[in-house]
GROMACS .gro file of C-alpha atoms in nm:
model
  403
    1UNK     CA    1   0.682   1.445   3.847
    2UNK     CA    2   0.775   1.844   3.909
    3UNK     CA    3   0.744   2.115   3.637
    4UNK     CA    4   1.074   2.333   3.590
    5UNK     CA    5   1.166   2.660   3.486
    6UNK     CA    6   1.474   2.742   3.382
    7UNK     CA    7   1.611   3.113   3.292
    8UNK     CA    8   1.990   3.175   3.248
    9UNK     CA    9   2.251   3.340   3.152
   10UNK     CA   10   2.490   3.252   3.303
   11UNK     CA   11   2.690   2.956   3.478
   12UNK     CA   12   2.552   2.863   3.800
   13UNK     CA   13   2.609   2.516   3.989
   14UNK     CA   14   2.507   2.186   3.940
   15UNK     CA   15   2.156   2.283   4.248
   16UNK     CA   16   2.136   2.623   4.137
   17UNK     CA   17   2.050   2.488   3.754
   18UNK     CA   18   1.752   2.291   3.922
   19UNK     CA   19   1.600   2.562   4.122
   20UNK     CA   20   1.246   2.675   3.958
   21UNK     CA   21   1.245   3.044   3.795
   22UNK     CA   22   0.934   3.165   3.722
   23UNK     CA   23   0.878   3.250   3.346
   24UNK     CA   24   0.841   3.591   3.426
   25UNK     CA   25   1.128   3.629   3.548
   26UNK     CA   26   1.268   3.458   3.218
   27UNK     CA   27   1.093   3.670   2.997
   28UNK     CA   28   1.263   3.980   3.180
   29UNK     CA   29   1.626   3.875   3.153
   30UNK     CA   30   1.563   3.773   2.794
   31UNK     CA   31   1.428   4.080   2.702
   32UNK     CA   32   1.715   4.338   2.790
   33UNK     CA   33   1.900   4.101   2.574
   34UNK     CA   34   2.026   4.286   2.196
   35UNK     CA   35   2.079   4.010   1.958
   36UNK     CA   36   2.402   4.156   1.864
   37UNK     CA   37   2.487   4.108   2.187
   38UNK     CA   38   2.372   3.719   2.242
   39UNK     CA   39   2.303   3.642   1.901
   40UNK     CA   40   2.299   3.271   1.998
   41UNK     CA   41   2.054   3.316   2.269
   42UNK     CA   42   1.837   3.507   2.073
   43UNK     CA   43   1.809   3.238   1.812
   44UNK     CA   44   1.715   3.002   2.055
   45UNK     CA   45   1.408   3.243   2.130
   46UNK     CA   46   1.280   3.221   1.844
   47UNK     CA   47   1.352   2.846   1.799
   48UNK     CA   48   1.170   2.788   2.074
   49UNK     CA   49   0.860   3.015   1.923
   50UNK     CA   50   0.890   2.857   1.634
   51UNK     CA   51   0.828   2.526   1.804
   52UNK     CA   52   0.530   2.649   1.998
   53UNK     CA   53   0.396   2.779   1.691
   54UNK     CA   54   0.381   2.434   1.516
   55UNK     CA   55   0.256   2.215   1.830
   56UNK     CA   56  -0.082   2.230   1.818
   57UNK     CA   57  -0.124   2.171   1.433
   58UNK     CA   58   0.123   1.811   1.554
   59UNK     CA   59  -0.103   1.713   1.859
   60UNK     CA   60  -0.415   1.722   1.644
   61UNK     CA   61  -0.185   1.506   1.390
   62UNK     CA   62  -0.158   1.347   1.687
   63UNK     CA   63  -0.436   1.282   1.782
   64UNK     CA   64  -0.624   1.148   1.465
   65UNK     CA   65  -0.243   0.862   1.376
   66UNK     CA   66  -0.345   0.762   1.800
   67UNK     CA   67  -0.712   0.705   1.646
   68UNK     CA   68  -0.600   0.478   1.301
   69UNK     CA   69  -0.230   0.384   1.442
   70UNK     CA   70  -0.190   0.090   1.222
   71UNK     CA   71  -0.437   0.178   0.932
   72UNK     CA   72  -0.463   0.555   0.916
   73UNK     CA   73  -0.373   0.650   0.570
   74UNK     CA   74  -0.189   1.006   0.721
   75UNK     CA   75   0.076   0.712   0.828
   76UNK     CA   76   0.336   0.492   0.618
   77UNK     CA   77   0.650   0.308   0.683
   78UNK     CA   78   1.026   0.433   0.612
   79UNK     CA   79   1.196   0.163   0.447
   80UNK     CA   80   1.402   0.172   0.720
   81UNK     CA   81   1.144   0.035   0.951
   82UNK     CA   82   1.056   0.380   1.108
   83UNK     CA   83   0.675   0.563   1.127
   84UNK     CA   84   0.744   0.853   0.882
   85UNK     CA   85   0.404   1.073   0.892
   86UNK     CA   86   0.257   1.387   0.761
   87UNK     CA   87   0.390   1.536   1.070
   88UNK     CA   88   0.704   1.468   1.006
   89UNK     CA   89   0.736   1.626   0.645
   90UNK     CA   90   0.538   1.906   0.660
   91UNK     CA   91   0.710   2.065   1.013
   92UNK     CA   92   1.082   2.028   0.827
   93UNK     CA   93   0.876   2.230   0.522
   94UNK     CA   94   0.731   2.477   0.760
   95UNK     CA   95   1.110   2.451   0.875
   96UNK     CA   96   1.331   2.478   0.644
   97UNK     CA   97   1.218   2.689   0.316
   98UNK     CA   98   0.994   2.899   0.580
   99UNK     CA   99   1.195   2.966   0.941
  100UNK     CA  100   1.522   2.919   0.798
  101UNK     CA  101   1.465   3.106   0.420
  102UNK     CA  102   1.664   3.369   0.264
  103UNK     CA  103   2.016   3.210   0.300
  104UNK     CA  104   2.059   3.342   0.625
  105UNK     CA  105   2.286   3.019   0.674
  106UNK     CA  106   2.517   2.821   0.567
  107UNK     CA  107   2.418   2.517   0.487
  108UNK     CA  108   2.064   2.348   0.629
  109UNK     CA  109   2.052   1.978   0.692
  110UNK     CA  110   1.707   1.796   0.752
  111UNK     CA  111   1.611   1.401   0.813
  112UNK     CA  112   1.335   1.423   0.557
  113UNK     CA  113   1.571   1.582   0.274
  114UNK     CA  114   1.421   1.372   0.018
  115UNK     CA  115   1.036   1.471   0.106
  116UNK     CA  116   0.848   1.649  -0.146
  117UNK     CA  117   0.565   1.852   0.037
  118UNK     CA  118   0.293   2.072  -0.088
  119UNK     CA  119   0.156   2.302   0.192
  120UNK     CA  120   0.052   2.620  -0.064
  121UNK     CA  121  -0.244   2.429  -0.300
  122UNK     CA  122  -0.497   2.178  -0.229
  123UNK     CA  123  -0.460   1.892  -0.110
  124UNK     CA  124  -0.193   1.934   0.031
  125UNK     CA  125   0.044   1.681   0.032
  126UNK     CA  126   0.404   1.513   0.193
  127UNK     CA  127   0.512   1.285  -0.132
  128UNK     CA  128   0.226   1.036  -0.160
  129UNK     CA  129   0.049   1.094   0.146
  130UNK     CA  130  -0.283   1.341   0.141
  131UNK     CA  131  -0.321   1.568   0.422
  132UNK     CA  132  -0.678   1.601   0.549
  133UNK     CA  133  -0.891   1.885   0.448
  134UNK     CA  134  -1.061   1.926   0.814
  135UNK     CA  135  -0.647   1.986   0.876
  136UNK     CA  136  -0.532   2.260   0.595
  137UNK     CA  137  -0.635   2.568   0.785
  138UNK     CA  138  -0.512   2.452   1.046
  139UNK     CA  139  -0.180   2.397   0.895
  140UNK     CA  140  -0.215   2.746   0.680
  141UNK     CA  141  -0.228   2.949   1.040
  142UNK     CA  142   0.088   2.763   1.184
  143UNK     CA  143   0.258   2.835   0.777
  144UNK     CA  144   0.159   3.256   0.844
  145UNK     CA  145   0.272   3.228   1.255
  146UNK     CA  146   0.595   3.051   1.111
  147UNK     CA  147   0.664   3.331   0.833
  148UNK     CA  148   0.611   3.640   1.115
  149UNK     CA  149   0.951   3.418   1.281
  150UNK     CA  150   1.112   3.418   0.999
  151UNK     CA  151   1.167   3.802   0.951
  152UNK     CA  152   1.339   3.818   1.306
  153UNK     CA  153   1.632   3.598   1.192
  154UNK     CA  154   1.930   3.850   1.167
  155UNK     CA  155   2.013   3.828   0.841
  156UNK     CA  156   2.404   3.824   0.887
  157UNK     CA  157   2.435   3.703   1.203
  158UNK     CA  158   2.448   3.301   1.168
  159UNK     CA  159   2.584   3.311   0.775
  160UNK     CA  160   2.871   3.014   0.928
  161UNK     CA  161   2.612   2.817   1.124
  162UNK     CA  162   2.496   2.447   0.957
  163UNK     CA  163   2.131   2.424   1.100
  164UNK     CA  164   2.058   2.023   1.160
  165UNK     CA  165   1.693   2.002   1.217
  166UNK     CA  166   1.486   1.658   1.333
  167UNK     CA  167   1.133   1.770   1.297
  168UNK     CA  168   0.993   1.517   1.479
  169UNK     CA  169   1.237   1.254   1.631
  170UNK     CA  170   1.118   0.948   1.805
  171UNK     CA  171   0.831   0.902   1.488
  172UNK     CA  172   0.793   0.565   1.552
  173UNK     CA  173   0.647   0.703   1.905
  174UNK     CA  174   0.453   0.939   1.766
  175UNK     CA  175   0.311   0.673   1.578
  176UNK     CA  176   0.247   0.413   1.837
  177UNK     CA  177   0.039   0.662   2.118
  178UNK     CA  178   0.388   0.716   2.266
  179UNK     CA  179   0.345   1.088   2.195
  180UNK     CA  180   0.557   1.217   2.541
  181UNK     CA  181   0.867   1.041   2.428
  182UNK     CA  182   0.837   1.260   2.138
  183UNK     CA  183   1.092   1.595   2.006
  184UNK     CA  184   1.157   1.832   1.780
  185UNK     CA  185   1.503   1.943   1.781
  186UNK     CA  186   1.759   2.213   1.596
  187UNK     CA  187   2.119   2.203   1.652
  188UNK     CA  188   2.336   2.520   1.531
  189UNK     CA  189   2.653   2.414   1.501
  190UNK     CA  190   2.973   2.628   1.410
  191UNK     CA  191   3.231   2.597   1.109
  192UNK     CA  192   3.405   2.318   1.238
  193UNK     CA  193   3.067   2.106   1.309
  194UNK     CA  194   3.041   2.158   1.706
  195UNK     CA  195   2.726   2.217   1.821
  196UNK     CA  196   2.685   2.595   1.981
  197UNK     CA  197   2.303   2.630   2.059
  198UNK     CA  198   1.979   2.413   1.980
  199UNK     CA  199   1.675   2.325   2.140
  200UNK     CA  200   1.502   1.952   2.256
  201UNK     CA  201   1.125   2.033   2.278
  202UNK     CA  202   0.832   1.807   2.374
  203UNK     CA  203   0.566   1.926   2.176
  204UNK     CA  204   0.300   1.650   2.320
  205UNK     CA  205   0.290   1.701   2.636
  206UNK     CA  206   0.115   1.902   2.852
  207UNK     CA  207   0.290   2.121   2.947
  208UNK     CA  208   0.517   2.127   2.676
  209UNK     CA  209   0.887   2.046   2.807
  210UNK     CA  210   1.155   2.113   2.674
  211UNK     CA  211   1.543   2.288   2.676
  212UNK     CA  212   1.796   2.533   2.513
  213UNK     CA  213   2.092   2.692   2.504
  214UNK     CA  214   2.423   2.843   2.334
  215UNK     CA  215   2.699   2.712   2.615
  216UNK     CA  216   2.971   3.049   2.470
  217UNK     CA  217   2.670   3.298   2.556
  218UNK     CA  218   2.606   3.190   2.905
  219UNK     CA  219   2.227   3.076   2.827
  220UNK     CA  220   2.039   2.825   2.915
  221UNK     CA  221   1.604   2.773   2.907
  222UNK     CA  222   1.371   2.510   2.977
  223UNK     CA  223   1.063   2.429   3.152
  224UNK     CA  224   1.173   2.058   3.265
  225UNK     CA  225   0.936   1.754   3.416
  226UNK     CA  226   1.219   1.703   3.686
  227UNK     CA  227   1.186   1.439   3.938
  228UNK     CA  228   1.159   1.369   4.249
  229UNK     CA  229   1.479   1.215   4.309
  230UNK     CA  230   1.772   1.273   4.078
  231UNK     CA  231   1.899   0.980   3.956
  232UNK     CA  232   2.280   1.010   3.876
  233UNK     CA  233   2.329   0.652   3.855
  234UNK     CA  234   2.053   0.586   3.622
  235UNK     CA  235   2.238   0.451   3.284
  236UNK     CA  236   1.945   0.553   2.983
  237UNK     CA  237   1.921   0.239   2.785
  238UNK     CA  238   1.726   0.194   2.462
  239UNK     CA  239   1.429  -0.040   2.289
  240UNK     CA  240   1.653  -0.245   2.127
  241UNK     CA  241   1.865  -0.510   2.239
  242UNK     CA  242   2.123  -0.382   2.481
  243UNK     CA  243   2.463  -0.459   2.372
  244UNK     CA  244   2.749  -0.709   2.585
  245UNK     CA  245   2.943  -0.396   2.601
  246UNK     CA  246   2.654  -0.157   2.757
  247UNK     CA  247   2.539  -0.466   2.996
  248UNK     CA  248   2.892  -0.516   3.092
  249UNK     CA  249   2.950  -0.128   3.195
  250UNK     CA  250   2.645  -0.141   3.425
  251UNK     CA  251   2.692  -0.350   3.599
  252UNK     CA  252   3.074  -0.293   3.683
  253UNK     CA  253   2.991   0.071   3.735
  254UNK     CA  254   2.679   0.007   3.995
  255UNK     CA  255   2.456   0.174   3.717
  256UNK     CA  256   2.110   0.104   3.750
  257UNK     CA  257   1.949   0.105   3.407
  258UNK     CA  258   1.736   0.361   3.279
  259UNK     CA  259   1.380   0.201   2.979
  260UNK     CA  260   1.411   0.477   2.740
  261UNK     CA  261   1.302   0.572   2.387
  262UNK     CA  262   1.394   0.858   2.092
  263UNK     CA  263   1.715   1.043   2.136
  264UNK     CA  264   1.633   1.397   2.176
  265UNK     CA  265   1.388   1.258   2.491
  266UNK     CA  266   1.675   1.047   2.618
  267UNK     CA  267   1.895   1.395   2.665
  268UNK     CA  268   1.601   1.597   2.761
  269UNK     CA  269   1.622   1.278   3.099
  270UNK     CA  270   1.988   1.385   3.138
  271UNK     CA  271   1.884   1.698   3.204
  272UNK     CA  272   1.637   1.646   3.393
  273UNK     CA  273   1.826   1.474   3.623
  274UNK     CA  274   1.641   1.138   3.546
  275UNK     CA  275   1.981   0.983   3.497
  276UNK     CA  276   2.325   1.034   3.540
  277UNK     CA  277   2.431   0.897   3.141
  278UNK     CA  278   2.363   0.764   2.828
  279UNK     CA  279   2.617   0.583   2.632
  280UNK     CA  280   2.598   0.325   2.358
  281UNK     CA  281   2.848   0.202   2.093
  282UNK     CA  282   2.603   0.053   1.884
  283UNK     CA  283   2.450   0.299   1.611
  284UNK     CA  284   2.057   0.373   1.447
  285UNK     CA  285   2.138   0.771   1.553
  286UNK     CA  286   2.274   0.974   1.329
  287UNK     CA  287   2.387   1.334   1.350
  288UNK     CA  288   2.057   1.536   1.327
  289UNK     CA  289   2.022   1.310   1.677
  290UNK     CA  290   2.316   1.458   1.835
  291UNK     CA  291   2.336   1.841   1.689
  292UNK     CA  292   2.052   2.018   1.888
  293UNK     CA  293   2.073   1.809   2.177
  294UNK     CA  294   2.454   1.863   2.263
  295UNK     CA  295   2.459   2.210   2.249
  296UNK     CA  296   2.135   2.158   2.495
  297UNK     CA  297   2.350   1.924   2.728
  298UNK     CA  298   2.661   2.119   2.748
  299UNK     CA  299   2.508   2.414   2.778
  300UNK     CA  300   2.365   2.285   3.099
  301UNK     CA  301   2.651   2.185   3.191
  302UNK     CA  302   2.708   1.808   3.108
  303UNK     CA  303   2.844   1.667   2.803
  304UNK     CA  304   2.825   1.448   2.462
  305UNK     CA  305   3.070   1.279   2.283
  306UNK     CA  306   3.219   0.995   2.026
  307UNK     CA  307   3.249   0.670   2.261
  308UNK     CA  308   3.612   0.578   2.093
  309UNK     CA  309   3.876   0.879   2.212
  310UNK     CA  310   3.721   0.876   2.592
  311UNK     CA  311   3.730   0.513   2.607
  312UNK     CA  312   4.121   0.613   2.576
  313UNK     CA  313   4.228   0.922   2.791
  314UNK     CA  314   3.868   1.058   2.841
  315UNK     CA  315   3.864   1.312   2.581
  316UNK     CA  316   3.521   1.416   2.486
  317UNK     CA  317   3.549   1.452   2.085
  318UNK     CA  318   3.225   1.621   1.915
  319UNK     CA  319   3.081   1.454   1.590
  320UNK     CA  320   3.119   1.635   1.244
  321UNK     CA  321   2.793   1.857   1.219
  322UNK     CA  322   2.821   2.003   0.862
  323UNK     CA  323   2.634   1.911   0.573
  324UNK     CA  324   2.817   1.665   0.361
  325UNK     CA  325   2.811   1.379   0.118
  326UNK     CA  326   3.032   1.095   0.277
  327UNK     CA  327   3.058   1.023   0.619
  328UNK     CA  328   3.295   1.285   0.813
  329UNK     CA  329   3.344   1.050   1.131
  330UNK     CA  330   3.427   0.747   0.993
  331UNK     CA  331   3.687   0.540   1.088
  332UNK     CA  332   3.762   0.227   0.850
  333UNK     CA  333   3.779  -0.127   0.962
  334UNK     CA  334   3.600  -0.038   1.252
  335UNK     CA  335   3.261  -0.026   1.190
  336UNK     CA  336   3.003  -0.278   1.092
  337UNK     CA  337   2.721  -0.222   0.847
  338UNK     CA  338   2.362  -0.263   0.914
  339UNK     CA  339   2.002  -0.190   0.758
  340UNK     CA  340   2.061   0.149   0.990
  341UNK     CA  341   2.343   0.286   0.838
  342UNK     CA  342   2.396   0.114   0.484
  343UNK     CA  343   2.383   0.329   0.229
  344UNK     CA  344   2.238   0.043  -0.061
  345UNK     CA  345   2.035  -0.146   0.194
  346UNK     CA  346   2.087  -0.441  -0.019
  347UNK     CA  347   2.501  -0.486   0.050
  348UNK     CA  348   2.365  -0.554   0.422
  349UNK     CA  349   2.303  -0.936   0.428
  350UNK     CA  350   2.125  -1.076   0.807
  351UNK     CA  351   2.371  -1.259   1.028
  352UNK     CA  352   2.665  -1.141   0.880
  353UNK     CA  353   2.941  -0.946   1.062
  354UNK     CA  354   3.017  -0.671   0.735
  355UNK     CA  355   3.298  -0.479   0.870
  356UNK     CA  356   3.350  -0.121   0.617
  357UNK     CA  357   3.628  -0.081   0.453
  358UNK     CA  358   3.451   0.203   0.269
  359UNK     CA  359   3.311   0.539   0.356
  360UNK     CA  360   3.118   0.507   0.048
  361UNK     CA  361   2.913   0.181   0.208
  362UNK     CA  362   2.735   0.421   0.484
  363UNK     CA  363   2.496   0.649   0.496
  364UNK     CA  364   2.610   0.994   0.480
  365UNK     CA  365   2.516   1.067   0.861
  366UNK     CA  366   2.492   0.826   1.063
  367UNK     CA  367   2.656   0.829   1.434
  368UNK     CA  368   2.938   0.506   1.340
  369UNK     CA  369   3.186   0.633   1.616
  370UNK     CA  370   2.915   0.520   1.943
  371UNK     CA  371   2.798   0.822   2.181
  372UNK     CA  372   2.902   0.889   2.544
  373UNK     CA  373   2.643   1.166   2.696
  374UNK     CA  374   2.684   1.230   3.057
  375UNK     CA  375   2.422   1.487   3.284
  376UNK     CA  376   2.503   1.746   3.482
  377UNK     CA  377   2.553   1.548   3.758
  378UNK     CA  378   2.793   1.287   3.645
  379UNK     CA  379   3.101   1.641   3.508
  380UNK     CA  380   3.315   1.563   3.838
  381UNK     CA  381   3.606   1.439   3.812
  382UNK     CA  382   3.507   1.136   4.041
  383UNK     CA  383   3.210   1.012   3.848
  384UNK     CA  384   3.406   1.134   3.495
  385UNK     CA  385   3.694   0.849   3.627
  386UNK     CA  386   3.397   0.610   3.766
  387UNK     CA  387   3.287   0.493   3.462
  388UNK     CA  388   3.593   0.540   3.240
  389UNK     CA  389   3.725   0.304   3.456
  390UNK     CA  390   3.420   0.074   3.449
  391UNK     CA  391   3.394   0.052   3.041
  392UNK     CA  392   3.765  -0.022   3.064
  393UNK     CA  393   3.748  -0.276   3.311
  394UNK     CA  394   3.518  -0.462   3.074
  395UNK     CA  395   3.626  -0.364   2.685
  396UNK     CA  396   3.880  -0.672   2.654
  397UNK     CA  397   3.597  -0.915   2.739
  398UNK     CA  398   3.308  -0.711   2.586
  399UNK     CA  399   3.469  -0.492   2.372
  400UNK     CA  400   3.195  -0.256   2.268
  401UNK     CA  401   3.005  -0.285   1.855
  402UNK     CA  402   3.025   0.053   1.645
  403UNK     CA  403   2.811   0.030   1.401
   0.00000   0.00000   0.00000
């Protein structure tokens, strides 16, 4: 694999987007920018430094979880069968309560909003999990670094932005020794709920691979793990069951399947050139999985959108990333109730196909309308038309299943 560093503040061609740029050059360019000139760029830079700050702590916690997988008291199951970790809660707490503190943003939404975190008095706790005392000094040092970064965020420039945070996307991977698939996701969204800036950051790789960007300011940056050969015909598939719609699309389009884990990691794979598309009809992902990744992908020349509108006329319609009590992208009579999208899991009956009529039955941040994400290498009209045609050729026989 080739390690690639990007530092671009203007739109470039696909070839140029994968050309190495020295980190020293990146720093020289960014240092000339003023927050008032490029506020989203400035925000991306600070967010990246925050990810750098928490990475050592995450690596230490990851090391212990790897040793104690299955029995460690630093990991417990969520009710929806994904791992919740101490690291998850602490990182979100540091970002929301300290990095973004001071009413600098319109709203802040985090995946672990229900967690109760104490990192002020020992013993430190996350809900009923106790942070091992050998980590206390590291947590304290990390918190001080995050607090220092908070002072650099302009108090007035981002009042209309809603922040979506996924402190550890891929918690199952984190807790089972697949740390290279884990990412930190942060997205900044405008008043309409459209992602405007964000970052995808792998904290458990050496070096830390990441990408950030703000399309409206012509900014994109990152350190990418690029393959020796770009796989523009690759279509990312999840680690779960591949739906008939996706399988038929792959067969009809001549694309090849690329196994992948974790939502943020998949989008970073598109930016890196490891695949050309990430398409899904079934759910199991939420808006903290799409906010930052969409902003990054669009800044680097790709696109992410809901699937139904793309199927009709190739329209690219974004999910709505705003704080809410009811799902803002719900479509009556088109969504199947599942264990992952049900607000009350007791309403889900295994083996029974239940089409949802009432928005109150589904989680407010579940993505219920599938996904089409295309890498920069797939943005030419020929590729868009080919993918669109492949889907429409098979959708009557194998229609998408939205969940």
